[in-house]
Amino acid sequence: MKKFVKASIATAAGVTLLLGGAGTFASWNASATTAGATIASGNMVVEDSGDAGSWTANGAAISLAGYSIAPGDTLTYTKTMSVSAEGDSIQATLGLTGGSIAAADPTDASDQALAGYLQAGATLTAAGEGISGTGPTFSVAPGSGVVDEDVTVTVTIAFPAGDTVGGNNDAMGGAVNLSDLTVTLTQNTN
């Protein structure tokens, strides 16, 4: 009888522990569907409009291929770019990539020096609806949620005259590649 009582007590204790760990069996639950809607993501695009750009040196039209730049010169490239930005809270930055002005021969010291001077003196300006700022980068902010237009982009590349006589001699005979001028449109993440 003792074994039977002990077994009964152990079984009752086990069942009590199992039931106690499972929580209560009586709980209420309710749910309701709220009104929603479909949303869509926006987009950003900057691309060549297909129109040819134009180069000037010190205000006069030039053919870039045969031009030899000298300290004190300012080259200007004007181009129409198509800019699209769609998003109710989108903010983006329009800018010029650092690799847009590259030494023709990355191992040549005079090419590197000329590229350094021209990169330091390069600025981008842009004008159009939804474009704001004073450079070197510009903000693209759709006022009504959408910017979709051709924007005039101007790249100005100044070759400084130098602080001293012969101060830019390290760039004499140098060459740079300007064929990869690249305008970027990058979403601001802050």
PDB file of C-alpha atoms in Angstrom:
ATOM      1  CA  MET A   1       0.000   0.000   0.000  1.00  0.00           C
ATOM      2  CA  LYS A   2       2.885   2.311   0.777  1.00  0.00           C
ATOM      3  CA  LYS A   3       4.228   1.967  -2.756  1.00  0.00           C
ATOM      4  CA  PHE A   4       0.810   2.676  -4.201  1.00  0.00           C
ATOM      5  CA  VAL A   5       0.388   5.840  -2.087  1.00  0.00           C
ATOM      6  CA  LYS A   6       3.884   7.054  -2.949  1.00  0.00           C
ATOM      7  CA  ALA A   7       3.245   6.447  -6.667  1.00  0.00           C
ATOM      8  CA  SER A   8      -0.100   8.273  -6.474  1.00  0.00           C
ATOM      9  CA  ILE A   9       1.491  11.251  -4.728  1.00  0.00           C
ATOM     10  CA  ALA A  10       4.332  11.375  -7.277  1.00  0.00           C
ATOM     11  CA  THR A  11       1.864  11.186 -10.190  1.00  0.00           C
ATOM     12  CA  ALA A  12      -0.324  13.936  -8.684  1.00  0.00           C
ATOM     13  CA  ALA A  13       2.751  16.137  -8.124  1.00  0.00           C
ATOM     14  CA  GLY A  14       3.889  15.579 -11.715  1.00  0.00           C
ATOM     15  CA  VAL A  15       0.491  16.436 -13.143  1.00  0.00           C
ATOM     16  CA  THR A  16       0.337  19.550 -10.941  1.00  0.00           C
ATOM     17  CA  LEU A  17       3.771  20.674 -12.168  1.00  0.00           C
ATOM     18  CA  LEU A  18       2.828  20.087 -15.782  1.00  0.00           C
ATOM     19  CA  LEU A  19      -0.430  21.975 -15.474  1.00  0.00           C
ATOM     20  CA  GLY A  20       1.166  24.788 -13.476  1.00  0.00           C
ATOM     21  CA  GLY A  21       3.828  25.342 -16.158  1.00  0.00           C
ATOM     22  CA  ALA A  22       1.300  25.500 -18.964  1.00  0.00           C
ATOM     23  CA  GLY A  23      -0.388  28.646 -17.651  1.00  0.00           C
ATOM     24  CA  THR A  24      -4.081  29.177 -17.419  1.00  0.00           C
ATOM     25  CA  PHE A  25      -6.491  27.601 -19.826  1.00  0.00           C
ATOM     26  CA  ALA A  26      -8.942  30.495 -19.812  1.00  0.00           C
ATOM     27  CA  SER A  27      -7.795  33.553 -21.861  1.00  0.00           C
ATOM     28  CA  TRP A  28      -9.577  35.974 -24.121  1.00  0.00           C
ATOM     29  CA  ASN A  29      -8.389  37.084 -27.518  1.00  0.00           C
ATOM     30  CA  ALA A  30      -9.707  39.562 -30.091  1.00  0.00           C
ATOM     31  CA  SER A  31      -8.521  41.118 -33.380  1.00  0.00           C
ATOM     32  CA  ALA A  32      -9.661  43.713 -35.895  1.00  0.00           C
ATOM     33  CA  THR A  33      -8.431  44.637 -39.383  1.00  0.00           C
ATOM     34  CA  THR A  34      -7.415  48.272 -39.877  1.00  0.00           C
ATOM     35  CA  ALA A  35      -7.829  50.205 -43.095  1.00  0.00           C
ATOM     36  CA  GLY A  36      -4.594  50.290 -45.130  1.00  0.00           C
ATOM     37  CA  ALA A  37      -3.409  51.069 -48.635  1.00  0.00           C
ATOM     38  CA  THR A  38      -0.815  49.977 -51.174  1.00  0.00           C
ATOM     39  CA  ILE A  39       2.472  51.864 -51.169  1.00  0.00           C
ATOM     40  CA  ALA A  40       5.194  51.954 -53.816  1.00  0.00           C
ATOM     41  CA  SER A  41       8.866  52.841 -53.681  1.00  0.00           C
ATOM     42  CA  GLY A  42      10.224  55.947 -55.359  1.00  0.00           C
ATOM     43  CA  ASN A  43      13.308  56.178 -57.564  1.00  0.00           C
ATOM     44  CA  MET A  44      16.308  58.299 -58.502  1.00  0.00           C
ATOM     45  CA  VAL A  45      17.975  58.610 -61.902  1.00  0.00           C
ATOM     46  CA  VAL A  46      20.581  60.892 -63.436  1.00  0.00           C
ATOM     47  CA  GLU A  47      21.456  60.263 -67.048  1.00  0.00           C
ATOM     48  CA  ASP A  48      22.825  61.841 -70.175  1.00  0.00           C
ATOM     49  CA  SER A  49      20.074  63.764 -71.960  1.00  0.00           C
ATOM     50  CA  GLY A  50      21.645  62.978 -75.327  1.00  0.00           C
ATOM     51  CA  ASP A  51      22.529  66.613 -76.043  1.00  0.00           C
ATOM     52  CA  ALA A  52      26.206  67.341 -76.672  1.00  0.00           C
ATOM     53  CA  GLY A  53      27.920  69.402 -73.996  1.00  0.00           C
ATOM     54  CA  SER A  54      30.179  72.344 -74.743  1.00  0.00           C
ATOM     55  CA  TRP A  55      33.647  73.333 -73.518  1.00  0.00           C
ATOM     56  CA  THR A  56      35.036  76.841 -73.062  1.00  0.00           C
ATOM     57  CA  ALA A  57      38.443  78.083 -71.893  1.00  0.00           C
ATOM     58  CA  ASN A  58      38.481  81.464 -70.209  1.00  0.00           C
ATOM     59  CA  GLY A  59      35.047  82.161 -71.747  1.00  0.00           C
ATOM     60  CA  ALA A  60      35.869  81.243 -75.372  1.00  0.00           C
ATOM     61  CA  ALA A  61      34.553  78.089 -77.079  1.00  0.00           C
ATOM     62  CA  ILE A  62      37.233  75.427 -77.622  1.00  0.00           C
ATOM     63  CA  SER A  63      37.778  71.945 -78.939  1.00  0.00           C
ATOM     64  CA  LEU A  64      39.042  70.152 -75.858  1.00  0.00           C
ATOM     65  CA  ALA A  65      41.036  67.520 -77.765  1.00  0.00           C
ATOM     66  CA  GLY A  66      43.746  69.950 -78.884  1.00  0.00           C
ATOM     67  CA  TYR A  67      43.771  72.353 -75.945  1.00  0.00           C
ATOM     68  CA  SER A  68      46.915  72.876 -73.824  1.00  0.00           C
ATOM     69  CA  ILE A  69      46.006  74.259 -70.415  1.00  0.00           C
ATOM     70  CA  ALA A  70      48.249  76.735 -68.562  1.00  0.00           C
ATOM     71  CA  PRO A  71      48.210  78.058 -64.987  1.00  0.00           C
ATOM     72  CA  GLY A  72      45.465  80.668 -64.620  1.00  0.00           C
ATOM     73  CA  ASP A  73      43.150  79.028 -67.182  1.00  0.00           C
ATOM     74  CA  THR A  74      39.582  78.062 -66.377  1.00  0.00           C
ATOM     75  CA  LEU A  75      37.845  75.351 -68.377  1.00  0.00           C
ATOM     76  CA  THR A  76      34.045  75.142 -68.287  1.00  0.00           C
ATOM     77  CA  TYR A  77      31.881  72.264 -69.455  1.00  0.00           C
ATOM     78  CA  THR A  78      28.123  72.799 -69.753  1.00  0.00           C
ATOM     79  CA  LYS A  79      25.777  69.872 -70.269  1.00  0.00           C
ATOM     80  CA  THR A  80      22.099  69.080 -69.900  1.00  0.00           C
ATOM     81  CA  MET A  81      21.436  66.047 -67.706  1.00  0.00           C
ATOM     82  CA  SER A  82      18.087  64.372 -67.043  1.00  0.00           C
ATOM     83  CA  VAL A  83      17.385  64.147 -63.315  1.00  0.00           C
ATOM     84  CA  SER A  84      14.487  62.191 -61.853  1.00  0.00           C
ATOM     85  CA  ALA A  85      13.754  61.796 -58.171  1.00  0.00           C
ATOM     86  CA  GLU A  86      10.507  60.503 -56.757  1.00  0.00           C
ATOM     87  CA  GLY A  87       9.715  60.014 -53.093  1.00  0.00           C
ATOM     88  CA  ASP A  88       7.743  61.935 -50.520  1.00  0.00           C
ATOM     89  CA  SER A  89      10.720  62.325 -48.201  1.00  0.00           C
ATOM     90  CA  ILE A  90      13.633  61.734 -50.584  1.00  0.00           C
ATOM     91  CA  GLN A  91      16.663  63.969 -50.323  1.00  0.00           C
ATOM     92  CA  ALA A  92      19.618  63.395 -52.631  1.00  0.00           C
ATOM     93  CA  THR A  93      22.927  65.007 -53.494  1.00  0.00           C
ATOM     94  CA  LEU A  94      24.021  65.808 -57.043  1.00  0.00           C
ATOM     95  CA  GLY A  95      27.807  65.889 -57.353  1.00  0.00           C
ATOM     96  CA  LEU A  96      30.914  65.203 -59.425  1.00  0.00           C
ATOM     97  CA  THR A  97      32.859  61.987 -58.774  1.00  0.00           C
ATOM     98  CA  GLY A  98      36.459  62.266 -57.654  1.00  0.00           C
ATOM     99  CA  GLY A  99      37.707  60.123 -60.549  1.00  0.00           C
ATOM    100  CA  SER A 100      36.292  62.499 -63.153  1.00  0.00           C
ATOM    101  CA  ILE A 101      39.701  64.136 -63.610  1.00  0.00           C
ATOM    102  CA  ALA A 102      42.331  61.427 -63.918  1.00  0.00           C
ATOM    103  CA  ALA A 103      46.039  61.452 -64.690  1.00  0.00           C
ATOM    104  CA  ALA A 104      46.503  60.191 -68.262  1.00  0.00           C
ATOM    105  CA  ASP A 105      49.350  57.986 -66.972  1.00  0.00           C
ATOM    106  CA  PRO A 106      48.932  57.222 -63.259  1.00  0.00           C
ATOM    107  CA  THR A 107      52.675  56.501 -62.976  1.00  0.00           C
ATOM    108  CA  ASP A 108      53.785  59.846 -64.487  1.00  0.00           C
ATOM    109  CA  ALA A 109      54.545  62.494 -61.835  1.00  0.00           C
ATOM    110  CA  SER A 110      53.618  65.489 -64.050  1.00  0.00           C
ATOM    111  CA  ASP A 111      50.286  63.840 -65.000  1.00  0.00           C
ATOM    112  CA  GLN A 112      49.554  63.239 -61.309  1.00  0.00           C
ATOM    113  CA  ALA A 113      50.482  66.843 -60.413  1.00  0.00           C
ATOM    114  CA  LEU A 114      48.239  68.319 -63.134  1.00  0.00           C
ATOM    115  CA  ALA A 115      45.349  66.055 -62.127  1.00  0.00           C
ATOM    116  CA  GLY A 116      45.802  67.156 -58.491  1.00  0.00           C
ATOM    117  CA  TYR A 117      45.669  70.864 -59.358  1.00  0.00           C
ATOM    118  CA  LEU A 118      42.626  70.454 -61.596  1.00  0.00           C
ATOM    119  CA  GLN A 119      40.751  68.236 -59.107  1.00  0.00           C
ATOM    120  CA  ALA A 120      41.316  70.818 -56.367  1.00  0.00           C
ATOM    121  CA  GLY A 121      39.940  73.553 -58.625  1.00  0.00           C
ATOM    122  CA  ALA A 122      36.911  71.646 -59.977  1.00  0.00           C
ATOM    123  CA  THR A 123      33.379  72.647 -59.041  1.00  0.00           C
ATOM    124  CA  LEU A 124      29.935  71.607 -60.205  1.00  0.00           C
ATOM    125  CA  THR A 125      26.925  73.888 -60.420  1.00  0.00           C
ATOM    126  CA  ALA A 126      23.390  72.838 -61.268  1.00  0.00           C
ATOM    127  CA  ALA A 127      20.174  74.705 -61.925  1.00  0.00           C
ATOM    128  CA  GLY A 128      16.611  73.472 -62.201  1.00  0.00           C
ATOM    129  CA  GLU A 129      13.410  72.898 -60.244  1.00  0.00           C
ATOM    130  CA  GLY A 130      14.000  70.933 -57.049  1.00  0.00           C
ATOM    131  CA  ILE A 131      17.778  71.598 -57.185  1.00  0.00           C
ATOM    132  CA  SER A 132      19.254  73.770 -54.435  1.00  0.00           C
ATOM    133  CA  GLY A 133      22.607  74.556 -52.882  1.00  0.00           C
ATOM    134  CA  THR A 134      25.744  76.505 -53.622  1.00  0.00           C
ATOM    135  CA  GLY A 135      28.096  73.607 -54.361  1.00  0.00           C
ATOM    136  CA  PRO A 136      30.298  71.693 -54.484  1.00  0.00           C
ATOM    137  CA  THR A 137      27.264  69.408 -54.182  1.00  0.00           C
ATOM    138  CA  PHE A 138      23.610  70.229 -54.689  1.00  0.00           C
ATOM    139  CA  SER A 139      20.491  68.934 -52.988  1.00  0.00           C
ATOM    140  CA  VAL A 140      17.695  67.364 -54.994  1.00  0.00           C
ATOM    141  CA  ALA A 141      14.425  67.533 -53.056  1.00  0.00           C
ATOM    142  CA  PRO A 142      11.131  66.973 -54.801  1.00  0.00           C
ATOM    143  CA  GLY A 143       8.737  69.639 -53.600  1.00  0.00           C
ATOM    144  CA  SER A 144       5.627  67.760 -54.685  1.00  0.00           C
ATOM    145  CA  GLY A 145       7.191  64.335 -54.360  1.00  0.00           C
ATOM    146  CA  VAL A 146       8.632  64.282 -57.911  1.00  0.00           C
ATOM    147  CA  VAL A 147      11.486  65.936 -59.823  1.00  0.00           C
ATOM    148  CA  ASP A 148      11.628  64.926 -63.476  1.00  0.00           C
ATOM    149  CA  GLU A 149      13.367  67.431 -65.696  1.00  0.00           C
ATOM    150  CA  ASP A 150      16.448  68.371 -67.649  1.00  0.00           C
ATOM    151  CA  VAL A 151      18.951  70.155 -65.436  1.00  0.00           C
ATOM    152  CA  THR A 152      21.814  72.342 -66.641  1.00  0.00           C
ATOM    153  CA  VAL A 153      25.033  71.046 -65.101  1.00  0.00           C
ATOM    154  CA  THR A 154      28.210  73.112 -65.344  1.00  0.00           C
ATOM    155  CA  VAL A 155      31.641  71.783 -64.397  1.00  0.00           C
ATOM    156  CA  THR A 156      34.267  74.476 -63.880  1.00  0.00           C
ATOM    157  CA  ILE A 157      37.901  73.373 -63.737  1.00  0.00           C
ATOM    158  CA  ALA A 158      40.369  76.051 -62.655  1.00  0.00           C
ATOM    159  CA  PHE A 159      44.128  75.604 -62.991  1.00  0.00           C
ATOM    160  CA  PRO A 160      45.486  77.872 -60.250  1.00  0.00           C
ATOM    161  CA  ALA A 161      48.265  80.289 -61.180  1.00  0.00           C
ATOM    162  CA  GLY A 162      50.240  79.297 -58.086  1.00  0.00           C
ATOM    163  CA  ASP A 163      51.412  81.225 -55.064  1.00  0.00           C
ATOM    164  CA  THR A 164      55.010  81.622 -56.248  1.00  0.00           C
ATOM    165  CA  VAL A 165      56.825  81.900 -59.563  1.00  0.00           C
ATOM    166  CA  GLY A 166      57.258  78.356 -60.854  1.00  0.00           C
ATOM    167  CA  GLY A 167      54.945  77.036 -58.134  1.00  0.00           C
ATOM    168  CA  ASN A 168      53.147  74.729 -60.571  1.00  0.00           C
ATOM    169  CA  ASN A 169      56.223  73.617 -62.541  1.00  0.00           C
ATOM    170  CA  ASP A 170      55.658  70.030 -61.429  1.00  0.00           C
ATOM    171  CA  ALA A 171      52.613  69.916 -63.759  1.00  0.00           C
ATOM    172  CA  MET A 172      54.488  71.040 -66.895  1.00  0.00           C
ATOM    173  CA  GLY A 173      54.047  68.526 -69.696  1.00  0.00           C
ATOM    174  CA  GLY A 174      51.333  66.721 -67.730  1.00  0.00           C
ATOM    175  CA  ALA A 175      48.186  65.268 -69.245  1.00  0.00           C
ATOM    176  CA  VAL A 176      44.787  64.419 -67.769  1.00  0.00           C
ATOM    177  CA  ASN A 177      41.813  62.461 -69.021  1.00  0.00           C
ATOM    178  CA  LEU A 178      38.532  64.407 -68.856  1.00  0.00           C
ATOM    179  CA  SER A 179      36.481  61.885 -70.834  1.00  0.00           C
ATOM    180  CA  ASP A 180      35.046  60.320 -67.669  1.00  0.00           C
ATOM    181  CA  LEU A 181      33.407  63.383 -66.108  1.00  0.00           C
ATOM    182  CA  THR A 182      30.709  61.699 -64.048  1.00  0.00           C
ATOM    183  CA  VAL A 183      27.753  63.337 -62.314  1.00  0.00           C
ATOM    184  CA  THR A 184      26.250  61.302 -59.466  1.00  0.00           C
ATOM    185  CA  LEU A 185      22.908  61.412 -57.685  1.00  0.00           C
ATOM    186  CA  THR A 186      23.148  59.868 -54.223  1.00  0.00           C
ATOM    187  CA  GLN A 187      20.372  59.539 -51.655  1.00  0.00           C
ATOM    188  CA  ASN A 188      21.073  61.274 -48.362  1.00  0.00           C
ATOM    189  CA  THR A 189      20.660  58.829 -45.502  1.00  0.00           C
ATOM    190  CA  ASN A 190      20.382  61.281 -42.615  1.00  0.00           C
TER     191      ASN A 190
END
